[in-house]
XYZ file of C-alpha atoms in Angstrom:
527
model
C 63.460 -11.712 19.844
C 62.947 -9.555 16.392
C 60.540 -7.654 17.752
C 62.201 -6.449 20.785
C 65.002 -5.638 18.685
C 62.841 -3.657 16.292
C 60.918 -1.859 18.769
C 63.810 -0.926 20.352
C 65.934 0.589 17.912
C 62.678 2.152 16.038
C 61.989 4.120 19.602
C 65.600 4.978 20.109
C 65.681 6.347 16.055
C 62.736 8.549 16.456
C 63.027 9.438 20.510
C 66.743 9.396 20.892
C 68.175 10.448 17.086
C 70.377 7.311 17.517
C 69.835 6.125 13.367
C 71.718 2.825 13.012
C 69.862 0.536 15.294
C 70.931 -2.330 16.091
C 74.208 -4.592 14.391
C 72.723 -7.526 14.780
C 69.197 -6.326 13.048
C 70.793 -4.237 10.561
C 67.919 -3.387 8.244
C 67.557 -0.266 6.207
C 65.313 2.587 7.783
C 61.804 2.957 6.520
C 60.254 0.374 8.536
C 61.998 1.641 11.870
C 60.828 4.947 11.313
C 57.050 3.894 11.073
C 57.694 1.912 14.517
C 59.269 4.491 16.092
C 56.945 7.700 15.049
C 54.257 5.086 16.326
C 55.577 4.876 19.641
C 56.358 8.506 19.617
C 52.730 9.006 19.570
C 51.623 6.466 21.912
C 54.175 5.570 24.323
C 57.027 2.703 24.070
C 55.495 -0.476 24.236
C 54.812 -3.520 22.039
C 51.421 -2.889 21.612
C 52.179 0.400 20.076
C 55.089 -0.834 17.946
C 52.896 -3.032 16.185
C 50.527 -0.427 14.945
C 52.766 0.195 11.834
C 52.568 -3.003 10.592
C 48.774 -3.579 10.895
C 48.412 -0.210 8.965
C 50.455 -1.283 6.303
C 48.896 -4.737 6.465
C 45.097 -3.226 5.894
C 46.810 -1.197 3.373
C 48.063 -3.856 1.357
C 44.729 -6.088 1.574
C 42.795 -2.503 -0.706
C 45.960 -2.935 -3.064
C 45.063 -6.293 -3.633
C 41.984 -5.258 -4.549
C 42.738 -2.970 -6.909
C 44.921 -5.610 -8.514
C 42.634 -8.099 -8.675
C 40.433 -5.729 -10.857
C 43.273 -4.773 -12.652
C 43.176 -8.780 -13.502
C 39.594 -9.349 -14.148
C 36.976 -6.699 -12.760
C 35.812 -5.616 -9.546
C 34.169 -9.058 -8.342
C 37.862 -10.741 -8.674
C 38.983 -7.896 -6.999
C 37.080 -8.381 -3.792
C 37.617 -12.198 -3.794
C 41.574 -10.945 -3.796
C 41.050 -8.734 -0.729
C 38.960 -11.848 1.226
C 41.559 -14.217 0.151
C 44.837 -12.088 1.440
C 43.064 -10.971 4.494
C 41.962 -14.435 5.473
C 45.743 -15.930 4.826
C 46.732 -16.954 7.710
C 50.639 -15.591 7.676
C 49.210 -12.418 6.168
C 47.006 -12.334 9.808
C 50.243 -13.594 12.050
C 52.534 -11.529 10.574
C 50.267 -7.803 10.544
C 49.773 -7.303 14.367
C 53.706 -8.037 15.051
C 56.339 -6.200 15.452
C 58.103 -6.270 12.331
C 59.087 -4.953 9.143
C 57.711 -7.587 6.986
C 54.311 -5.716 6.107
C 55.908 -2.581 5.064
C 57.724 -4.447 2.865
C 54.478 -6.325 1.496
C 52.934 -3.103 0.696
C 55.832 -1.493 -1.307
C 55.789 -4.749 -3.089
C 51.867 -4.698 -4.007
C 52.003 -1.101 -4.454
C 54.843 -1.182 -6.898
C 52.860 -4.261 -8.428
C 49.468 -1.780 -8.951
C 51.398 1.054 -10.466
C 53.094 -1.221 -12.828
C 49.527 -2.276 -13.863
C 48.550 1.040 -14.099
C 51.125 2.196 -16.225
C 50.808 -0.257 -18.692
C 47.227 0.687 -19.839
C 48.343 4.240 -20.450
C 49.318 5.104 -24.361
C 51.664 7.265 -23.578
C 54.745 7.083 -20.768
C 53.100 8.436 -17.485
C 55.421 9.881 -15.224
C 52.773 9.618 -12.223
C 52.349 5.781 -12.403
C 56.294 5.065 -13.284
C 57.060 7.700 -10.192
C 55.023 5.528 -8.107
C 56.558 2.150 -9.379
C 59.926 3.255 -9.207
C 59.560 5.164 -5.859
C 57.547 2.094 -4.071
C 60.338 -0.161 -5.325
C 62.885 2.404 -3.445
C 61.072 2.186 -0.242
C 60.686 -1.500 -0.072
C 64.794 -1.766 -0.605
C 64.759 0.961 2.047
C 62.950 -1.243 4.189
C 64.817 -4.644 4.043
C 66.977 -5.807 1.690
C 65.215 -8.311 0.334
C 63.178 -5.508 -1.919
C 65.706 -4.931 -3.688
C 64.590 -8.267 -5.624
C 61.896 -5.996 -6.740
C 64.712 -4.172 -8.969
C 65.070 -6.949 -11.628
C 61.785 -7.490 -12.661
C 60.652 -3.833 -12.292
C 63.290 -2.940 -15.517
C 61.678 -5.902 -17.568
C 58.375 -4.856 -16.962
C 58.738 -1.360 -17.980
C 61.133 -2.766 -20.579
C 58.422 -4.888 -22.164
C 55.692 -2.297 -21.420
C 58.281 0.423 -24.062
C 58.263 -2.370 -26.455
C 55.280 -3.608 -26.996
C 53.414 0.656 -26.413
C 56.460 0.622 -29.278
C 57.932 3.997 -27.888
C 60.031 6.325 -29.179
C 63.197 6.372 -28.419
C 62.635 10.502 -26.591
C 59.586 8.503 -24.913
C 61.633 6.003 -23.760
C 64.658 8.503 -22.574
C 62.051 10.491 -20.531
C 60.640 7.583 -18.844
C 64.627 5.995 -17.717
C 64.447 10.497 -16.667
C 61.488 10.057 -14.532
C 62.197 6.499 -12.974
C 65.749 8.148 -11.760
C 64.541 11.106 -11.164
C 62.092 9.533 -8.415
C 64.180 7.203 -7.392
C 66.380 9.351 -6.310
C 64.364 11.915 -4.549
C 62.637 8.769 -2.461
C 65.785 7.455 -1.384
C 66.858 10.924 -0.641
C 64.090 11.891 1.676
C 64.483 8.269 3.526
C 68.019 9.168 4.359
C 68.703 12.573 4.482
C 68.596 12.652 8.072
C 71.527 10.431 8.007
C 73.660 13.369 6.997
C 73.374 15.364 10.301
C 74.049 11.946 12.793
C 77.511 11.178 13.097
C 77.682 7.343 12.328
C 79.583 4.969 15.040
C 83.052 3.734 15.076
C 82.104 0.104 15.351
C 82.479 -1.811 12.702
C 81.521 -5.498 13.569
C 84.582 -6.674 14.613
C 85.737 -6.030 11.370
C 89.320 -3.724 9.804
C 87.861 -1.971 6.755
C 90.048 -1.479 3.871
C 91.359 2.169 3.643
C 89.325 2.972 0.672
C 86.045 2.484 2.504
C 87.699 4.553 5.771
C 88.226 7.237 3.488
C 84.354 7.186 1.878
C 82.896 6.898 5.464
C 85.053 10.424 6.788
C 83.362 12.217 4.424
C 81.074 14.605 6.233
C 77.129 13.852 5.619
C 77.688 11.273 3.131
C 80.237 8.673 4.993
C 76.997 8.459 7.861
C 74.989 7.087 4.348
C 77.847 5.427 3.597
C 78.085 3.597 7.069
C 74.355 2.963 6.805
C 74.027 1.254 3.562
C 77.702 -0.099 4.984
C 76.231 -1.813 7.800
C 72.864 -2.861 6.206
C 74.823 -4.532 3.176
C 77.479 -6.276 5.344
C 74.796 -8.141 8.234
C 72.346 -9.267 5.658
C 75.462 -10.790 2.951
C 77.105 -11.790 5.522
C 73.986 -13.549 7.139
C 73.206 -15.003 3.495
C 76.995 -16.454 3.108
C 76.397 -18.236 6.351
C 73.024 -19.374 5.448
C 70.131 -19.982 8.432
C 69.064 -23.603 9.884
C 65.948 -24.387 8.971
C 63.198 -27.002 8.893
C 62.563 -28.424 5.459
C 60.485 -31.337 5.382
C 61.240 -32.869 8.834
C 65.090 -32.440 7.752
C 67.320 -29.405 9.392
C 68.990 -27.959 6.180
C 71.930 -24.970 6.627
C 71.086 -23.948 3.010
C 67.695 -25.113 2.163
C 66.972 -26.761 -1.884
C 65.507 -25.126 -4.236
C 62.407 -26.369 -4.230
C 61.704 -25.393 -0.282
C 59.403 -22.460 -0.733
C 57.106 -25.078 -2.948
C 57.018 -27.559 -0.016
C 56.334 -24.806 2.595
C 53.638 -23.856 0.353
C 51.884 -26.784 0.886
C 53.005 -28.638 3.688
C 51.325 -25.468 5.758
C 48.435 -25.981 3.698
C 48.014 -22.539 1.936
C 45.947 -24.030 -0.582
C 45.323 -20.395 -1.962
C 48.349 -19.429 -2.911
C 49.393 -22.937 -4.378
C 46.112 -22.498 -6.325
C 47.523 -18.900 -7.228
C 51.018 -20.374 -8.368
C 49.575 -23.117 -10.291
C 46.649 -20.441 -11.947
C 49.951 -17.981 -13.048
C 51.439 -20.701 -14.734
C 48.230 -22.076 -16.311
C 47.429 -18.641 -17.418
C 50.160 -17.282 -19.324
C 48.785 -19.964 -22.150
C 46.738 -18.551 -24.469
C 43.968 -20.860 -24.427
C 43.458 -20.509 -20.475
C 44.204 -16.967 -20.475
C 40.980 -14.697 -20.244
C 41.436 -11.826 -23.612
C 41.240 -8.757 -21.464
C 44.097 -10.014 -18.681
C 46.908 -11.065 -21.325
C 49.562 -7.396 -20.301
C 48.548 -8.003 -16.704
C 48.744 -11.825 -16.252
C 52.575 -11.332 -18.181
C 53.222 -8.375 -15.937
C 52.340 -9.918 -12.740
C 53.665 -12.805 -13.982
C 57.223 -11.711 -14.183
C 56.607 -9.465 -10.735
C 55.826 -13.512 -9.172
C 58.522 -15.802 -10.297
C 62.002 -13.472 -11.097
C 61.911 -13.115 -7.126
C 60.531 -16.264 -6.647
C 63.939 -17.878 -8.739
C 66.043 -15.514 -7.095
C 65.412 -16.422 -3.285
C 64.785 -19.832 -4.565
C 68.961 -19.600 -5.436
C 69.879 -17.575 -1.963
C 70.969 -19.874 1.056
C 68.862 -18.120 3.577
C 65.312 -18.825 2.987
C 62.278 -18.435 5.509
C 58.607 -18.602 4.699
C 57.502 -15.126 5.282
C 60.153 -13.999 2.979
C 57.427 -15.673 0.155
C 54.702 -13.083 1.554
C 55.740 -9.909 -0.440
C 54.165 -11.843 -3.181
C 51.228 -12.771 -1.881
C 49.176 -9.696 -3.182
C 50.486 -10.678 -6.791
C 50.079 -14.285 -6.187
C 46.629 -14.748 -4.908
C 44.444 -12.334 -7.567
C 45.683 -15.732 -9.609
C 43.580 -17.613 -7.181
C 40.983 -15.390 -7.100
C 40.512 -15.384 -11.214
C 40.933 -18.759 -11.103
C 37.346 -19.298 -8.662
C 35.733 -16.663 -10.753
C 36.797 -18.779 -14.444
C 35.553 -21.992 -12.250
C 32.387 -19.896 -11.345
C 31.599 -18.928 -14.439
C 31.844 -22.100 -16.334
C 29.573 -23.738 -13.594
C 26.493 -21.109 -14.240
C 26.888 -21.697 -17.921
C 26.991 -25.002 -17.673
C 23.499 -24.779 -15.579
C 22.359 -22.448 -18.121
C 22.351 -19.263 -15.115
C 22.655 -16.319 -17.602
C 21.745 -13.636 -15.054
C 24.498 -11.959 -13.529
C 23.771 -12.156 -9.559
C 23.177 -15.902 -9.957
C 26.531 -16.029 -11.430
C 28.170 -13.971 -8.776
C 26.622 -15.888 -6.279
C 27.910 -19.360 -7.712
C 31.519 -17.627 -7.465
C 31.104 -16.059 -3.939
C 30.082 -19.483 -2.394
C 33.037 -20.850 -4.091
C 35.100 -18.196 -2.631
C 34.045 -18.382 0.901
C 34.381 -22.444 0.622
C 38.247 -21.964 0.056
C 37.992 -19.583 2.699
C 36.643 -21.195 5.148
C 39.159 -24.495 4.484
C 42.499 -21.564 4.865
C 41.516 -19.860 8.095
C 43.560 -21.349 10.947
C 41.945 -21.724 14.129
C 44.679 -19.506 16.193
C 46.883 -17.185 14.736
C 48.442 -15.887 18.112
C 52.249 -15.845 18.244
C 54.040 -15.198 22.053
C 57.736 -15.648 22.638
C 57.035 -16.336 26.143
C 59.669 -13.367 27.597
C 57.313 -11.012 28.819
C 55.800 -13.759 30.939
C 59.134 -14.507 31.823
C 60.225 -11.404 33.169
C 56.819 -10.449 34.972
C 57.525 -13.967 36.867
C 61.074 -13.263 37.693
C 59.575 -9.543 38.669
C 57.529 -11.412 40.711
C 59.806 -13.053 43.204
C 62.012 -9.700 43.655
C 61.681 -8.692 47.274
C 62.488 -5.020 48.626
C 64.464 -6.586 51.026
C 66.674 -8.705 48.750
C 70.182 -6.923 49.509
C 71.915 -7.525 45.909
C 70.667 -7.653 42.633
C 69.554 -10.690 41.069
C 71.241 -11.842 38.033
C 69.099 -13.396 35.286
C 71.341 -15.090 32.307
C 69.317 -14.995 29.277
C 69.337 -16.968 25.647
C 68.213 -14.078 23.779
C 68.950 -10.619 25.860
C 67.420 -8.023 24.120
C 64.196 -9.057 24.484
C 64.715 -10.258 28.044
C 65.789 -6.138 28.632
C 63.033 -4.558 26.558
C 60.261 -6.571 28.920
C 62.323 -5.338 32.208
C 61.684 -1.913 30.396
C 64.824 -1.040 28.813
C 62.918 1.101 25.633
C 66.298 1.953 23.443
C 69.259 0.601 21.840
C 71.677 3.224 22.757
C 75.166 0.833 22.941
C 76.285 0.576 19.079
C 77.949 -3.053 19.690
C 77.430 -6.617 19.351
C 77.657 -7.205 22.955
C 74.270 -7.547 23.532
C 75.057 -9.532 26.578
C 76.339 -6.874 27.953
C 74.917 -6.544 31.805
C 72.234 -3.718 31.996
C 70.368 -2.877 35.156
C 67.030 -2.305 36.515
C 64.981 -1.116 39.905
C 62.026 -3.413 39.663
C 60.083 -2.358 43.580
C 60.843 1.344 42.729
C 63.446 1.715 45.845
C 65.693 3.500 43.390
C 68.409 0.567 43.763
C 68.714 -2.093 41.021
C 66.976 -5.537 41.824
C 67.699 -7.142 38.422
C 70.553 -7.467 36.203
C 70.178 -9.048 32.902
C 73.292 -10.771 31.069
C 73.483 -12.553 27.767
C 73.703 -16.749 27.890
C 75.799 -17.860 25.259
C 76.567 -14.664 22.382
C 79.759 -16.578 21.921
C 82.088 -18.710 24.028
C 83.619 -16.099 26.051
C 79.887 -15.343 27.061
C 79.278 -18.568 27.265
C 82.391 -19.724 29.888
C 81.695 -16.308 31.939
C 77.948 -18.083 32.222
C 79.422 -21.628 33.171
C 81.342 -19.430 36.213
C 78.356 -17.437 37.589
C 75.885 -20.394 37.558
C 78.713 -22.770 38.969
C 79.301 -20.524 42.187
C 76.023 -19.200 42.740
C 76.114 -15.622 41.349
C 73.434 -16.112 38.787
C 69.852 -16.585 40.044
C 67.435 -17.482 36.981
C 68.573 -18.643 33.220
C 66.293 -18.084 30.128
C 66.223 -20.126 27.371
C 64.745 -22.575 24.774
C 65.646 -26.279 25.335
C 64.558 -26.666 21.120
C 66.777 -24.289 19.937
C 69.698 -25.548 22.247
C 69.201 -28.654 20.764
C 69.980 -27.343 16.765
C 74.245 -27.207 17.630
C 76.519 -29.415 19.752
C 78.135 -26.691 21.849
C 74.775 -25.275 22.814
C 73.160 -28.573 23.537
C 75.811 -28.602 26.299
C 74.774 -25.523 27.593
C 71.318 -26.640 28.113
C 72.622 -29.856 30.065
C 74.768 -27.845 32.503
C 71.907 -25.342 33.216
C 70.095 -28.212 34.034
C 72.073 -30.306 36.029
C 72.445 -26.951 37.994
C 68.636 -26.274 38.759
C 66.440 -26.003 41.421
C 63.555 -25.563 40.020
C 62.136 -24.203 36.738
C 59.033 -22.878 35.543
C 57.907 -23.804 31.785
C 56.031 -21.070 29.361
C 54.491 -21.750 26.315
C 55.894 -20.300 23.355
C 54.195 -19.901 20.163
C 56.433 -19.160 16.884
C 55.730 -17.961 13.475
C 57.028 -21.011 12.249
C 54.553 -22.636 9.326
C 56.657 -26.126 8.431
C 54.350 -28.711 9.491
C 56.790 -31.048 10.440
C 58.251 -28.690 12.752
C 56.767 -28.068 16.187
C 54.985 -24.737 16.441
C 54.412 -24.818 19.915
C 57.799 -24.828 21.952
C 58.471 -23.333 25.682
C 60.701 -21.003 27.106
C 62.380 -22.113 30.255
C 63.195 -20.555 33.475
C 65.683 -22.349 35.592
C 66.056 -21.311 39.108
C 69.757 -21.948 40.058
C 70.502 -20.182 43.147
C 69.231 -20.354 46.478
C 66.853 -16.768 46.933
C 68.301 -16.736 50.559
C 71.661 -16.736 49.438
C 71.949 -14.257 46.828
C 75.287 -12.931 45.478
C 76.279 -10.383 42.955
């Protein structure tokens, strides 16, 4: 469903003008803009969408490079770029459409500048613009970078005490970090200031004080923006998210979840990376020449790591930002192992000692990569077989009811989010033969029970033809596991598509399937 949503509200930012997306996706900007100026250039579809976040993830795999040598030389380095591009989340999550890799590549980038900055003698305003401004566009990207915030002051904190600064070098580098920050975040959402922001406010009576803020010209649209973006993702962490935790469904997951995904999936890299930070920040582990950037990358790993550890709403890619800081860890920690083995067998020349490490290195590879990393959600296959049974001479449209709507619309080739509400069940529809009459009309399932007893009605009497959803995810709440018994003890006949989730919890089934239920008899159709 995400990256229907995304694709659609990135195409209808850059196409249409329309800025604030989506309610129910409210994320900030950045990563909608690269999705959108993709499909700008190559035409609306998924294919295109996903573009962005491939660049970005290639992107991020030379950062990790360069911190990996920031660590320990070129050769750990290199084994940091073949670990992150051989993760297997890293490789599900950079061909989709979503704005997870953008915010991996702030995160890294802000990671290398940080690096950089500390072997400087003296404040530089290029490195700390870099930091600061990477750090910017990864909270302009999702929320969830704005985690970067807290250990980017300690860093640079620790960095003006132990350079022991004084106190005008210190004043001109808090200058510089504003002074970037501000012109970043300014260029992300100055176009904000000439679109008029919507009068919908979630359902929700805002106190007078905010009305007043969000009436100012140009800045109340910024205002509404950050508004909306704040408000979905709190509000979405007060509720917290049902996951999967160690064949147990948890509302708000324990602390020590992110540990267990860890390894119940099996990413023995970046448990070796965890482990390796730890180990590392004692003295007697520590290799001399890393001691600023195993403390610095140190900090960058597990203030976040706390932090989201603490928030309700947890998911395992939210753990990927760190992976570029994470798994140079790893990688120094096969190049240490390495090393001790060739001096141990008395190797002293330097290729045999590389080559010790790289067959080290492409063992753990070859245990981490997974033998598919393929994700489908199934609803394009749905809608090209509902496509498939429209007839030119069916008189009335067909009604499809469907779980998750926006998706089910973008596939039947509705390209924008134009309708600033949260009914996304709203009916939309669409001429599928080309007769310039509509064939298909999509409705939401289940958005809430209003939706959901307007559903009962049309399936009961006929009016609705096919219904889309999960049986799994009908089965995580009372109310909807009733839904999925009355669309069945309504069928005909239904049709069963694999689905294959970015889901990484062992003990929860990866590979699920989307149903479609026939209900209605084709030759009776009604609207």
């Amino acid at each position: 469903m995400d990256e229907a949503v995304f694709a659609r509200s990135g195409y209808a930012m850059i196409s249409r003008g329309y800025l604030y997306g989506n309610p129910t996706h409210s994320h900030a900007p950045v990563g909608k803009y690269a999705i959108g100026i993709a499909q700008e250039i190559v035409g609306p579809t998924m294919a295109a969408a996903g573009i962005p976040s491939l660049i970005f993830g290639l992107g991020t795999i030379y950062i990790t490079y360069h911190i990996g040598r920031s660590l320990s030389g070129r050769f750990v380095g290199l084994i940091s770029a073949v670990f992150l591009g051989t993760n297997a989340i890293v490789a599900q999550l950079a061909p989709t459409v979503w704005i997870d890799m953008p915010l991996v590549f702030f995160t890294a980038l802000a990671a290398y500048a940080l690096l950089r900055f500390q072997q400087r003698p003296e404040p530089s305003s290029r490195y700390v613009a870099l930091a600061v401004g990477s750090t910017v566009l990864a909270c302009a990207t999702k929320l969830q970078g704005a985690l970067l915030v807290v250990p980017l002051v300690l860093v640079l904190a620790l960095i003006s005490l132990e350079q022991r600064w004084r106190s005008k070098q210190v004043l001109r580098l808090v200058k510089n970090a504003t002074l970037s920050g501000g012109i970043v975040l300014g260029l992300v959402y100055w176009p904000f200031l000439l679109a008029p922001h919507p009068t919908y406010y979630g359902g929700s009576s805002l106190p007078r004080i905010a009305h007043l803020i969000m009436d100012i010209p140009g800045l109340g649209n910024i205002a509404y923006a950050f508004g909306e973006a704040f408000a979905q993702n709190l509000g979405h962490i007060g509720a917290g998210h049902t996951v999967t935790v160690a064949g147990s469904q948890y509302q708000n997951p324990p602390f020590w979840t992110y540990l267990y995904w860890v390894v119940a999936s099996g990413e023995y890299v970046v448990l070796l990376g965890i482990a390796s930070a730890l180990a590392f920040l004692s003295p007697k582990l520590r290799p001399n020449r890393s001691v600023k950037p195993v403390v610095i990358c140190s900090i960058l790993v597990f203030v976040p790591y706390v932090l989201m550890s603490i928030v309700s709403v947890k998911s395992h890619r939210y753990l990927v930002p760190y992976y570029p800081i994470i798994i140079p860890f790893a990688a120094l920690a096969v190049f240490n192992v390495g090393r001790r083995i060739s001096s141990l067998a008395d190797f002293d020349s330097s290729w045999k000692r590389k080559t010790i490490v790289t067959i080290i290195a492409l063992c753990v590879v070859g245990m981490t990569i997974p033998p598919s990393i393929a994700t489908d959600s199934g609803y394009d296959d749905a809608t090209e077989h509902i496509s498939g049974e429209i007839s030119p001479t069916d008189q009335d449209p067909v009604t499809v009811l469907s779980e998750s709507p926006l998706p089910t619309k973008w596939h039947f080739g509705s390209r924008m989010t134009m309708n600033y509400s949260f009914n996304a069940s709203k009916p939309v529809l669409y001429d599928i033969v080309g007769d310039s009459e509509a064939d298909v009309v999509v409705r939401g399932l289940d958005r809430n029970r209003g939706v959901y007893r307007d559903s009962k009605r049309r399936i009961s009497n006929g009016s609705a033809c096919y219904v889309v959803y999960s049986p799994s995810k009908y089965a995580e709440s009372n109310w909807r596991s009733n839904i999925s018994n009355f669309v069945a003890s309504h069928t005909e006949s239904s049709t069963r598509i694999p689905v294959t989730s970015l889901s990484w919890d062992s003990t929860n089934n990866q590979n699920n399937t989307l149903v479609i239920a026939r209900i209605c008899n084709r030759s009776n159709i009604m609207n």
